[in-house]
XYZ file of C-alpha atoms in Angstrom:
172
model
C -31.688 16.927 -0.388
C -28.323 16.078 -1.270
C -27.752 14.576 -4.488
C -24.678 12.733 -5.569
C -23.712 11.380 -9.147
C -20.859 8.938 -9.494
C -19.288 8.879 -12.839
C -17.158 5.756 -13.570
C -14.696 6.511 -16.123
C -12.558 3.865 -17.807
C -10.142 4.170 -20.606
C -13.364 4.020 -23.056
C -14.825 7.213 -21.226
C -12.063 9.636 -20.877
C -10.572 12.946 -22.266
C -13.104 13.994 -24.788
C -15.708 11.687 -24.053
C -15.974 12.986 -20.356
C -18.596 15.612 -21.484
C -21.010 13.416 -23.005
C -20.479 11.139 -20.053
C -21.292 13.954 -17.641
C -24.225 15.352 -19.837
C -25.866 11.632 -19.804
C -25.420 11.368 -16.036
C -27.216 15.043 -15.483
C -30.154 14.517 -17.790
C -32.079 12.724 -15.308
C -31.347 15.562 -12.711
C -32.372 18.143 -15.223
C -35.651 16.585 -15.949
C -36.701 17.006 -12.256
C -35.028 20.746 -12.038
C -32.336 19.376 -9.530
C -28.852 19.064 -10.444
C -26.562 17.030 -8.102
C -24.963 18.891 -5.269
C -22.119 16.538 -4.762
C -20.175 14.609 -7.554
C -17.754 11.968 -7.103
C -15.624 10.631 -10.110
C -14.359 7.504 -9.933
C -11.447 7.403 -12.632
C -10.106 3.966 -13.733
C -7.162 3.063 -16.250
C -4.342 5.596 -14.691
C -0.883 4.937 -13.940
C 1.152 6.762 -11.306
C 2.635 9.007 -14.007
C -0.634 9.862 -15.397
C -2.006 11.233 -12.394
C -0.769 14.862 -13.218
C -2.525 14.758 -16.332
C -5.708 13.686 -15.168
C -5.507 16.413 -12.017
C -4.514 18.953 -14.424
C -6.658 18.311 -17.600
C -9.423 16.062 -16.848
C -10.455 17.877 -13.452
C -10.946 21.049 -15.642
C -12.842 19.166 -18.283
C -15.364 18.364 -15.610
C -15.746 21.906 -14.335
C -16.216 22.814 -17.897
C -19.146 20.655 -18.511
C -21.195 22.577 -15.961
C -21.046 25.559 -17.756
C -24.394 24.809 -19.808
C -26.177 24.419 -16.340
C -25.149 28.357 -15.723
C -22.662 30.155 -13.516
C -24.158 29.823 -10.344
C -24.083 25.857 -10.641
C -20.994 24.687 -8.941
C -21.201 21.307 -7.456
C -18.882 20.020 -4.585
C -16.477 17.480 -6.773
C -14.185 14.673 -5.341
C -11.887 13.084 -8.159
C -10.657 9.764 -7.411
C -8.303 7.360 -9.332
C -8.923 3.985 -8.739
C -5.677 1.343 -9.469
C -6.715 -2.387 -9.341
C -3.394 -3.636 -10.829
C -0.941 -2.866 -8.132
C 2.010 -4.835 -6.664
C 0.927 -4.169 -3.195
C -0.153 -7.035 -0.788
C -1.104 -6.406 3.063
C -0.675 -8.817 5.634
C -1.916 -8.903 9.168
C 1.416 -10.503 10.698
C 4.712 -10.493 8.979
C 5.765 -13.970 10.597
C 2.645 -15.720 9.867
C 1.095 -13.715 6.702
C -2.636 -13.782 6.898
C -5.046 -11.606 4.969
C -6.530 -8.583 6.571
C -10.427 -8.575 6.908
C -12.845 -6.861 4.578
C -12.940 -3.128 5.054
C -8.829 -2.861 6.300
C -7.407 0.581 4.953
C -3.565 1.201 5.119
C -3.367 4.852 4.636
C -0.073 5.641 6.173
C 3.499 3.989 5.871
C 3.499 2.953 2.768
C 1.456 5.931 0.906
C 2.778 8.843 -1.574
C 3.181 11.886 0.727
C 2.264 13.735 -2.465
C -1.316 12.695 -2.724
C -4.338 11.770 -0.523
C -4.372 8.232 -1.214
C -5.000 4.775 0.665
C -5.308 1.171 -0.228
C -8.633 -0.637 0.733
C -9.347 -4.257 1.010
C -12.920 -4.412 0.068
C -13.532 -8.277 -0.872
C -12.798 -11.143 1.471
C -10.509 -13.976 -0.338
C -10.760 -17.657 0.804
C -7.688 -18.674 -0.755
C -4.612 -17.161 -2.119
C -3.539 -13.426 -1.057
C -6.122 -10.557 -1.074
C -5.309 -7.674 -3.499
C -6.081 -4.425 -2.034
C -7.255 -1.437 -4.338
C -5.512 1.673 -4.379
C -7.405 5.104 -4.437
C -5.902 8.536 -4.832
C -7.844 11.480 -4.399
C -6.996 13.825 -7.075
C -9.416 16.731 -6.229
C -11.508 17.075 -3.206
C -13.850 20.361 -2.849
C -16.279 18.480 -0.407
C -15.946 18.927 3.238
C -15.792 15.113 3.526
C -12.709 13.839 5.660
C -10.176 11.292 4.292
C -11.819 8.844 6.713
C -15.382 9.669 5.508
C -14.259 9.013 1.837
C -12.780 5.601 2.942
C -16.050 4.674 4.524
C -17.694 5.798 1.435
C -16.035 4.165 -1.003
C -16.010 0.906 0.950
C -19.650 1.219 1.153
C -20.083 1.707 -2.548
C -17.878 -1.231 -3.424
C -20.775 -3.569 -2.528
C -23.790 -1.335 -3.752
C -22.558 -0.195 -7.171
C -21.811 -2.379 -10.434
C -19.220 -1.683 -12.991
C -20.438 0.505 -15.968
C -18.695 1.789 -18.523
C -21.345 4.573 -18.337
C -22.327 7.323 -15.780
C -24.870 5.819 -13.059
C -26.686 8.168 -10.451
C -27.319 7.448 -6.886
C -28.892 9.321 -3.869
C -26.593 8.106 -1.025
C -26.447 11.165 1.341
């Protein structure tokens, strides 16, 4: 059985508070003598200039938080930054602007060549212009392809709520 934990980290749950967040999420699994095989960390509240800080500092902190469970425990980890306040819009047609349908992914052309990133339109907007969400995959030790990650994030848009604390889900 593959278990997956999503850690939803925002400004209230970063840096030194990351360790308690991980331990709180993993408590459920330790009670059952089963730890998650895959961990997806959604990181919010990060600007473009802070991506390297998250990659170099917070990813290491995530791995350090596994130490209490023994050296043999090394789950596969995906760390993704979610940027909601962006100035990017996506239109279907330049001549006659129209919102793209929910599930539209833009993963080339306007993305950053230094990162594995993409824009995802998760919601349907009846009035006004839809704002996509920018996802930047900073760290990925899973064998999940970018296409698979895009589907995973789109699917979880509908199944997860926004929390300031970790939540766990079995989805694989």
